[in-house]
């Protein structure tokens, strides 16, 4: 069974600084997708970034980028130039390729951006 | 930009009562999902729905739960006889045929007393 582990329950960063959130996963599959979702205090789930396992290039979306290490089964999220609005819970999620559409979430990292 | 909507945003109910949570997925999406998040815990998959039938469900999704697409736009989750432990945030999501991206609605916060 696939599992997703986020080992940092809470993190803090100063505004304008860079922070990296860790995520590791366990799977025997070769075809899968990885996601980072953001959940602000409103509790809405917002997609931040996606990575397909077959792509070697790390995904980037503006200030958000990932470091995807397939052999190590690691998928970290880097937030550059942190803003107060980045304060949220961040969830790493795994989706196996093929017929299933079941997203498997990690336990989340609560990020606080300090002014 | 198209988005998934959910109603109501909050619902309070008495234990044993039936509740129906409603979702309007993105209009051209074909796959629909329900997830739940108990306060302070991670998001858990409940069920996926495609072509008017359940395609996958978790152990949580027992006989107390059912889903339906009653018309061309709505997607509902019914809990027949609510329990205290059903108190959670329930998220609806949808995705397209090719793109595996799941777009989430804002959630319904259910409180069972």
Short mmCIF file of N, CA, C and O in Angstrom, two decimals, chain A:
data_model
loop_
_atom_site.label_atom_id
_atom_site.label_comp_id
_atom_site.label_asym_id
_atom_site.label_seq_id
_atom_site.Cartn_x
_atom_site.Cartn_y
_atom_site.Cartn_z
N UNK A 1 0.85 -1.20 0.00
CA UNK A 1 0.00 0.00 0.00
C UNK A 1 0.88 1.25 0.00
O UNK A 1 1.97 1.26 0.56
N UNK A 2 0.38 2.27 -0.65
CA UNK A 2 1.14 3.51 -0.71
C UNK A 2 0.97 4.30 0.58
O UNK A 2 -0.11 4.32 1.16
N UNK A 3 2.05 4.94 1.01
CA UNK A 3 1.98 5.83 2.17
C UNK A 3 2.70 7.13 1.85
O UNK A 3 3.61 7.16 1.02
N UNK A 4 2.27 8.18 2.51
CA UNK A 4 2.87 9.50 2.35
C UNK A 4 3.23 10.00 3.74
O UNK A 4 2.37 10.00 4.64
N UNK A 5 4.46 10.45 3.92
CA UNK A 5 4.94 10.88 5.22
C UNK A 5 5.43 12.32 5.16
O UNK A 5 6.27 12.67 4.31
N UNK A 6 4.91 13.13 6.03
CA UNK A 6 5.39 14.50 6.20
C UNK A 6 5.91 14.59 7.63
O UNK A 6 5.14 14.54 8.58
N UNK A 7 7.20 14.71 7.77
CA UNK A 7 7.83 14.58 9.09
C UNK A 7 7.88 15.87 9.88
O UNK A 7 8.30 15.88 11.03
N UNK A 8 7.47 16.97 9.27
CA UNK A 8 7.51 18.27 9.95
C UNK A 8 6.07 18.71 10.26
O UNK A 8 5.39 19.24 9.39
N UNK A 9 5.61 18.53 11.49
CA UNK A 9 4.24 18.94 11.81
C UNK A 9 4.04 20.46 11.69
O UNK A 9 2.98 20.92 11.27
N UNK A 10 5.07 21.21 12.07
CA UNK A 10 4.96 22.68 12.03
C UNK A 10 6.30 23.28 11.59
O UNK A 10 7.37 22.75 11.91
N UNK A 11 6.18 24.38 10.85
CA UNK A 11 7.38 25.14 10.48
C UNK A 11 7.04 26.62 10.50
O UNK A 11 5.88 27.01 10.36
N UNK A 12 8.12 27.39 10.65
CA UNK A 12 7.95 28.84 10.68
C UNK A 12 9.03 29.46 9.80
O UNK A 12 10.14 28.94 9.71
N UNK A 13 8.66 30.55 9.12
CA UNK A 13 9.62 31.24 8.25
C UNK A 13 9.33 32.74 8.30
O UNK A 13 8.18 33.16 8.50
N UNK A 14 10.36 33.52 8.14
CA UNK A 14 10.20 34.97 8.09
C UNK A 14 9.73 35.38 6.70
O UNK A 14 10.12 34.77 5.68
N UNK A 15 8.91 36.38 6.67
CA UNK A 15 8.45 36.95 5.40
C UNK A 15 9.67 37.24 4.51
O UNK A 15 10.72 37.70 5.00
N UNK A 16 9.53 36.92 3.21
CA UNK A 16 10.56 37.13 2.18
C UNK A 16 11.65 36.06 2.18
O UNK A 16 12.47 36.02 1.26
N UNK A 17 11.67 35.19 3.19
CA UNK A 17 12.66 34.13 3.22
C UNK A 17 12.16 32.91 2.44
O UNK A 17 11.01 32.85 1.99
N UNK A 18 13.04 31.93 2.34
CA UNK A 18 12.72 30.68 1.63
C UNK A 18 12.56 29.55 2.63
O UNK A 18 13.28 29.48 3.63
N UNK A 19 11.60 28.68 2.38
CA UNK A 19 11.36 27.55 3.26
C UNK A 19 11.13 26.29 2.42
O UNK A 19 10.60 26.38 1.30
N UNK A 20 11.55 25.16 2.95
CA UNK A 20 11.36 23.88 2.26
C UNK A 20 10.59 22.92 3.15
O UNK A 20 10.97 22.69 4.30
N UNK A 21 9.52 22.37 2.60
CA UNK A 21 8.69 21.40 3.31
C UNK A 21 8.99 20.01 2.75
O UNK A 21 9.04 19.83 1.53
N UNK A 22 9.15 19.05 3.65
CA UNK A 22 9.55 17.70 3.23
C UNK A 22 8.37 16.77 3.05
O UNK A 22 7.36 16.89 3.74
N UNK A 23 8.55 15.83 2.14
CA UNK A 23 7.56 14.78 1.93
C UNK A 23 8.28 13.56 1.38
O UNK A 23 9.08 13.68 0.45
N UNK A 24 8.01 12.43 1.97
CA UNK A 24 8.50 11.18 1.40
C UNK A 24 7.32 10.25 1.19
O UNK A 24 6.27 10.40 1.83
N UNK A 25 7.47 9.31 0.31
CA UNK A 25 6.36 8.41 -0.01
C UNK A 25 6.92 7.02 -0.25
O UNK A 25 8.12 6.84 -0.48
N UNK A 26 6.05 6.08 -0.16
CA UNK A 26 6.46 4.70 -0.37
C UNK A 26 5.52 4.07 -1.39
O UNK A 26 4.30 4.08 -1.21
N UNK A 27 6.09 3.55 -2.46
CA UNK A 27 5.31 2.88 -3.48
C UNK A 27 6.20 1.96 -4.28
O UNK A 27 7.41 2.18 -4.39
N UNK A 28 5.59 0.94 -4.84
CA UNK A 28 6.32 0.06 -5.76
C UNK A 28 5.94 0.36 -7.21
O UNK A 28 6.46 -0.26 -8.13
N UNK A 29 5.06 1.34 -7.38
CA UNK A 29 4.64 1.73 -8.71
C UNK A 29 5.71 2.56 -9.41
O UNK A 29 6.52 3.22 -8.75
N UNK A 30 5.70 2.55 -10.74
CA UNK A 30 6.62 3.40 -11.49
C UNK A 30 5.88 4.58 -12.11
O UNK A 30 6.49 5.59 -12.44
N UNK A 31 4.56 4.44 -12.24
CA UNK A 31 3.75 5.49 -12.84
C UNK A 31 2.84 6.09 -11.77
O UNK A 31 1.96 5.41 -11.25
N UNK A 32 3.10 7.35 -11.43
CA UNK A 32 2.29 7.99 -10.39
C UNK A 32 2.43 9.50 -10.50
O UNK A 32 3.20 10.01 -11.32
N UNK A 33 1.66 10.19 -9.70
CA UNK A 33 1.66 11.65 -9.66
C UNK A 33 1.79 12.10 -8.21
O UNK A 33 1.31 11.42 -7.30
N UNK A 34 2.41 13.24 -8.04
CA UNK A 34 2.55 13.82 -6.71
C UNK A 34 2.04 15.24 -6.73
O UNK A 34 2.18 15.96 -7.73
N UNK A 35 1.45 15.65 -5.62
CA UNK A 35 0.84 16.97 -5.53
C UNK A 35 1.17 17.61 -4.18
O UNK A 35 1.39 16.92 -3.19
N UNK A 36 1.16 18.92 -4.19
CA UNK A 36 1.11 19.68 -2.95
C UNK A 36 -0.18 20.50 -2.98
O UNK A 36 -0.46 21.20 -3.95
N UNK A 37 -0.94 20.36 -1.89
CA UNK A 37 -2.15 21.16 -1.70
C UNK A 37 -1.94 22.08 -0.50
O UNK A 37 -1.30 21.71 0.48
N UNK A 38 -2.54 23.24 -0.60
CA UNK A 38 -2.49 24.23 0.48
C UNK A 38 -3.88 24.34 1.09
O UNK A 38 -4.88 24.40 0.37
N UNK A 39 -3.93 24.39 2.42
CA UNK A 39 -5.21 24.55 3.10
C UNK A 39 -5.10 25.72 4.08
O UNK A 39 -4.61 25.58 5.20
N UNK A 40 -5.53 26.91 3.67
CA UNK A 40 -5.48 28.08 4.57
C UNK A 40 -6.52 27.95 5.68
O UNK A 40 -7.28 26.97 5.69
N UNK A 41 -6.59 28.90 6.58
CA UNK A 41 -7.57 28.81 7.69
C UNK A 41 -9.01 28.62 7.24
O UNK A 41 -9.81 28.07 7.96
N UNK A 42 -9.33 29.06 6.05
CA UNK A 42 -10.69 28.85 5.52
C UNK A 42 -10.98 27.37 5.28
O UNK A 42 -12.13 26.97 5.09
N UNK A 43 -9.93 26.54 5.27
CA UNK A 43 -9.99 25.08 5.11
C UNK A 43 -10.28 24.62 3.69
O UNK A 43 -10.46 23.45 3.44
N UNK A 44 -10.30 25.55 2.74
CA UNK A 44 -10.42 25.12 1.34
C UNK A 44 -9.12 24.48 0.90
O UNK A 44 -8.04 24.89 1.28
N UNK A 45 -9.20 23.43 0.08
CA UNK A 45 -8.02 22.74 -0.45
C UNK A 45 -7.66 23.35 -1.80
O UNK A 45 -8.45 23.28 -2.75
N UNK A 46 -6.46 23.90 -1.88
CA UNK A 46 -6.03 24.59 -3.10
C UNK A 46 -4.80 23.88 -3.65
O UNK A 46 -3.81 23.69 -2.95
N UNK A 47 -4.87 23.50 -4.91
CA UNK A 47 -3.73 22.84 -5.55
C UNK A 47 -2.60 23.84 -5.74
O UNK A 47 -2.80 24.92 -6.29
N UNK A 48 -1.41 23.47 -5.28
CA UNK A 48 -0.25 24.35 -5.41
C UNK A 48 0.60 23.95 -6.61
O UNK A 48 0.97 24.79 -7.44
N UNK A 49 0.90 22.64 -6.71
CA UNK A 49 1.82 22.20 -7.74
C UNK A 49 1.68 20.69 -7.94
O UNK A 49 1.24 19.97 -7.03
N UNK A 50 2.01 20.24 -9.13
CA UNK A 50 1.89 18.82 -9.49
C UNK A 50 3.17 18.35 -10.17
O UNK A 50 3.80 19.11 -10.90
N UNK A 51 3.50 17.08 -9.94
CA UNK A 51 4.66 16.48 -10.59
C UNK A 51 4.28 15.09 -11.10
O UNK A 51 3.74 14.28 -10.35
N UNK A 52 4.56 14.84 -12.37
CA UNK A 52 4.38 13.49 -12.91
C UNK A 52 5.67 12.71 -12.71
O UNK A 52 6.75 13.24 -12.97
N UNK A 53 5.57 11.48 -12.28
CA UNK A 53 6.76 10.70 -11.95
C UNK A 53 7.66 10.45 -13.15
O UNK A 53 8.88 10.31 -13.01
N UNK A 54 7.09 10.42 -14.34
CA UNK A 54 7.90 10.13 -15.53
C UNK A 54 8.71 11.34 -15.99
O UNK A 54 9.59 11.22 -16.83
N UNK A 55 8.40 12.49 -15.43
CA UNK A 55 9.13 13.72 -15.82
C UNK A 55 10.32 13.92 -14.90
O UNK A 55 10.16 13.94 -13.67
N UNK A 56 11.48 14.08 -15.49
CA UNK A 56 12.68 14.30 -14.68
C UNK A 56 12.78 15.75 -14.20
O UNK A 56 13.35 16.03 -13.16
N UNK A 57 12.22 16.66 -14.99
CA UNK A 57 12.33 18.08 -14.64
C UNK A 57 11.41 18.39 -13.48
O UNK A 57 10.24 18.00 -13.45
N UNK A 58 11.94 19.13 -12.51
CA UNK A 58 11.15 19.53 -11.36
C UNK A 58 10.12 20.58 -11.75
O UNK A 58 10.43 21.53 -12.46
N UNK A 59 8.89 20.41 -11.24
CA UNK A 59 7.82 21.36 -11.53
C UNK A 59 8.05 22.68 -10.80
O UNK A 59 8.61 22.72 -9.69
N UNK A 60 7.62 23.75 -11.45
CA UNK A 60 7.72 25.10 -10.88
C UNK A 60 6.45 25.86 -11.19
O UNK A 60 5.92 25.78 -12.30
N UNK A 61 5.95 26.58 -10.17
CA UNK A 61 4.80 27.46 -10.34
C UNK A 61 5.09 28.75 -9.57
O UNK A 61 4.90 28.84 -8.37
N UNK A 62 5.58 29.73 -10.29
CA UNK A 62 5.91 31.03 -9.69
C UNK A 62 6.88 30.85 -8.52
O UNK A 62 7.99 30.39 -8.72
N UNK A 63 6.48 31.18 -7.31
CA UNK A 63 7.38 31.11 -6.15
C UNK A 63 7.49 29.68 -5.58
O UNK A 63 8.26 29.45 -4.65
N UNK A 64 6.73 28.75 -6.13
CA UNK A 64 6.70 27.40 -5.62
C UNK A 64 7.44 26.46 -6.57
O UNK A 64 7.20 26.49 -7.78
N UNK A 65 8.30 25.66 -6.02
CA UNK A 65 9.00 24.66 -6.84
C UNK A 65 9.18 23.40 -6.02
O UNK A 65 9.06 23.42 -4.79
N UNK A 66 9.42 22.30 -6.72
CA UNK A 66 9.60 21.04 -6.01
C UNK A 66 10.99 20.49 -6.31
O UNK A 66 11.62 20.82 -7.32
N UNK A 67 11.45 19.65 -5.39
CA UNK A 67 12.66 18.88 -5.59
C UNK A 67 12.23 17.41 -5.56
O UNK A 67 11.98 16.85 -4.49
N UNK A 68 12.07 16.84 -6.74
CA UNK A 68 11.57 15.48 -6.89
C UNK A 68 12.76 14.54 -7.06
O UNK A 68 13.49 14.62 -8.05
N UNK A 69 12.94 13.68 -6.09
CA UNK A 69 14.02 12.70 -6.11
C UNK A 69 13.37 11.31 -6.17
O UNK A 69 13.01 10.75 -5.12
N UNK A 70 13.21 10.79 -7.38
CA UNK A 70 12.43 9.57 -7.56
C UNK A 70 13.07 8.37 -6.87
O UNK A 70 12.38 7.57 -6.23
N UNK A 71 14.38 8.25 -6.97
CA UNK A 71 15.05 7.09 -6.36
C UNK A 71 14.91 7.12 -4.84
O UNK A 71 14.73 6.09 -4.19
N UNK A 72 14.98 8.29 -4.29
CA UNK A 72 14.87 8.45 -2.84
C UNK A 72 13.42 8.53 -2.39
O UNK A 72 13.14 8.56 -1.19
N UNK A 73 12.48 8.59 -3.34
CA UNK A 73 11.05 8.74 -3.05
C UNK A 73 10.81 9.96 -2.15
O UNK A 73 10.15 9.87 -1.10
N UNK A 74 11.34 11.06 -2.62
CA UNK A 74 11.24 12.31 -1.89
C UNK A 74 10.65 13.39 -2.79
O UNK A 74 10.97 13.45 -3.98
N UNK A 75 9.81 14.24 -2.21
CA UNK A 75 9.09 15.26 -3.00
C UNK A 75 8.93 16.48 -2.12
O UNK A 75 7.89 16.69 -1.50
N UNK A 76 9.95 17.32 -2.05
CA UNK A 76 9.89 18.48 -1.17
C UNK A 76 9.38 19.71 -1.92
O UNK A 76 9.56 19.83 -3.13
N UNK A 77 8.79 20.61 -1.18
CA UNK A 77 8.22 21.85 -1.72
C UNK A 77 9.05 23.02 -1.21
O UNK A 77 9.22 23.18 0.00
N UNK A 78 9.53 23.84 -2.14
CA UNK A 78 10.26 25.05 -1.77
C UNK A 78 9.39 26.27 -2.08
O UNK A 78 8.87 26.41 -3.19
N UNK A 79 9.24 27.11 -1.06
CA UNK A 79 8.51 28.36 -1.23
C UNK A 79 9.52 29.49 -1.11
O UNK A 79 10.17 29.65 -0.07
N UNK A 80 9.67 30.23 -2.17
CA UNK A 80 10.60 31.36 -2.19
C UNK A 80 9.85 32.65 -1.89
O UNK A 80 8.65 32.77 -2.15
N UNK A 81 10.59 33.64 -1.33
CA UNK A 81 9.99 34.94 -1.05
C UNK A 81 8.65 34.77 -0.32
O UNK A 81 7.60 35.25 -0.77
N UNK A 82 8.68 34.08 0.80
CA UNK A 82 7.46 33.74 1.54
C UNK A 82 6.63 34.99 1.83
O UNK A 82 7.17 36.06 2.18
N UNK A 83 5.33 34.83 1.70
CA UNK A 83 4.39 35.92 1.96
C UNK A 83 3.44 35.52 3.08
O UNK A 83 3.22 34.33 3.32
N UNK A 84 2.87 36.53 3.73
CA UNK A 84 1.97 36.24 4.85
C UNK A 84 0.82 35.34 4.40
O UNK A 84 0.34 34.48 5.16
N UNK A 85 0.38 35.51 3.17
CA UNK A 85 -0.71 34.69 2.64
C UNK A 85 -0.34 33.23 2.41
O UNK A 85 -1.21 32.41 2.10
N UNK A 86 0.94 32.91 2.57
CA UNK A 86 1.35 31.51 2.43
C UNK A 86 1.10 30.73 3.72
O UNK A 86 1.24 29.51 3.74
N UNK A 87 0.74 31.43 4.78
CA UNK A 87 0.43 30.76 6.04
C UNK A 87 -0.74 29.81 5.83
O UNK A 87 -1.83 30.23 5.42
N UNK A 88 -0.49 28.53 6.07
CA UNK A 88 -1.50 27.51 5.79
C UNK A 88 -0.96 26.15 6.21
O UNK A 88 0.22 26.00 6.53
N UNK A 89 -1.85 25.15 6.14
CA UNK A 89 -1.43 23.76 6.24
C UNK A 89 -1.12 23.30 4.84
O UNK A 89 -1.90 23.58 3.90
N UNK A 90 -0.01 22.60 4.67
CA UNK A 90 0.38 22.09 3.36
C UNK A 90 0.36 20.56 3.39
O UNK A 90 1.00 19.94 4.24
N UNK A 91 -0.36 20.00 2.45
CA UNK A 91 -0.48 18.55 2.35
C UNK A 91 0.21 18.05 1.08
O UNK A 91 -0.02 18.57 -0.01
N UNK A 92 1.00 17.03 1.25
CA UNK A 92 1.58 16.29 0.14
C UNK A 92 0.62 15.16 -0.19
O UNK A 92 0.02 14.56 0.72
N UNK A 93 0.44 14.87 -1.48
CA UNK A 93 -0.51 13.82 -1.86
C UNK A 93 0.04 13.00 -3.01
O UNK A 93 0.76 13.51 -3.87
N UNK A 94 -0.36 11.72 -3.02
CA UNK A 94 0.12 10.75 -4.00
C UNK A 94 -1.06 10.18 -4.76
O UNK A 94 -2.11 9.89 -4.16
N UNK A 95 -0.89 10.02 -6.06
CA UNK A 95 -1.92 9.40 -6.88
C UNK A 95 -1.26 8.36 -7.76
O UNK A 95 -0.38 8.68 -8.57
N UNK A 96 -1.69 7.12 -7.59
CA UNK A 96 -1.12 6.04 -8.42
C UNK A 96 -1.64 6.17 -9.84
O UNK A 96 -2.80 6.55 -10.07
N UNK A 97 -0.82 5.86 -10.80
CA UNK A 97 -1.26 5.86 -12.19
C UNK A 97 -2.20 4.71 -12.45
O UNK A 97 -2.31 3.78 -11.66
N UNK A 98 -2.93 4.78 -13.54
CA UNK A 98 -3.85 3.70 -13.86
C UNK A 98 -5.27 4.07 -13.53
O UNK A 98 -5.65 5.24 -13.54
N UNK A 99 -6.09 3.08 -13.21
CA UNK A 99 -7.53 3.28 -13.08
C UNK A 99 -7.93 4.01 -11.81
O UNK A 99 -8.97 4.65 -11.76
N UNK A 100 -7.13 3.92 -10.76
CA UNK A 100 -7.56 4.53 -9.51
C UNK A 100 -7.46 6.05 -9.56
O UNK A 100 -6.60 6.61 -10.23
N UNK A 101 -8.34 6.71 -8.84
CA UNK A 101 -8.26 8.16 -8.67
C UNK A 101 -8.21 8.53 -7.20
O UNK A 101 -8.55 9.65 -6.83
N UNK A 102 -7.80 7.61 -6.36
CA UNK A 102 -7.77 7.84 -4.92
C UNK A 102 -6.50 8.58 -4.55
O UNK A 102 -5.39 8.05 -4.64
N UNK A 103 -6.66 9.81 -4.10
CA UNK A 103 -5.54 10.59 -3.60
C UNK A 103 -5.21 10.14 -2.18
O UNK A 103 -6.11 10.03 -1.35
N UNK A 104 -3.92 9.94 -1.92
CA UNK A 104 -3.47 9.58 -0.58
C UNK A 104 -2.70 10.76 -0.03
O UNK A 104 -1.70 11.19 -0.63
N UNK A 105 -3.16 11.27 1.10
CA UNK A 105 -2.58 12.47 1.68
C UNK A 105 -1.64 12.15 2.83
O UNK A 105 -1.83 11.17 3.55
N UNK A 106 -0.65 13.03 3.01
CA UNK A 106 0.16 13.00 4.22
C UNK A 106 -0.57 13.71 5.34
O UNK A 106 -1.69 14.23 5.16
N UNK A 107 0.06 13.76 6.49
CA UNK A 107 -0.58 14.36 7.67
C UNK A 107 -0.49 15.87 7.71
O UNK A 107 -1.11 16.50 8.56
N UNK A 108 0.31 16.45 6.81
CA UNK A 108 0.34 17.89 6.70
C UNK A 108 1.45 18.56 7.50
O UNK A 108 1.95 18.03 8.49
N UNK A 109 1.85 19.74 7.02
CA UNK A 109 2.80 20.60 7.72
C UNK A 109 2.16 21.97 7.86
O UNK A 109 1.74 22.56 6.86
N UNK A 110 2.06 22.45 9.08
CA UNK A 110 1.50 23.77 9.32
C UNK A 110 2.61 24.81 9.20
O UNK A 110 3.55 24.82 9.99
N UNK A 111 2.51 25.66 8.18
CA UNK A 111 3.52 26.68 7.94
C UNK A 111 3.00 28.03 8.42
O UNK A 111 1.92 28.46 8.03
N UNK A 112 3.80 28.67 9.24
CA UNK A 112 3.49 30.03 9.70
C UNK A 112 4.52 30.99 9.13
O UNK A 112 5.73 30.79 9.34
N UNK A 113 4.07 31.99 8.40
CA UNK A 113 4.96 33.01 7.87
C UNK A 113 4.89 34.21 8.82
O UNK A 113 3.81 34.80 9.03
N UNK A 114 6.02 34.57 9.38
CA UNK A 114 6.09 35.63 10.38
C UNK A 114 6.46 36.96 9.73
O UNK A 114 7.34 37.00 8.88
N UNK A 115 5.80 38.04 10.14
CA UNK A 115 6.13 39.36 9.55
C UNK A 115 7.48 39.87 10.03
O UNK A 115 8.01 39.41 11.04
#
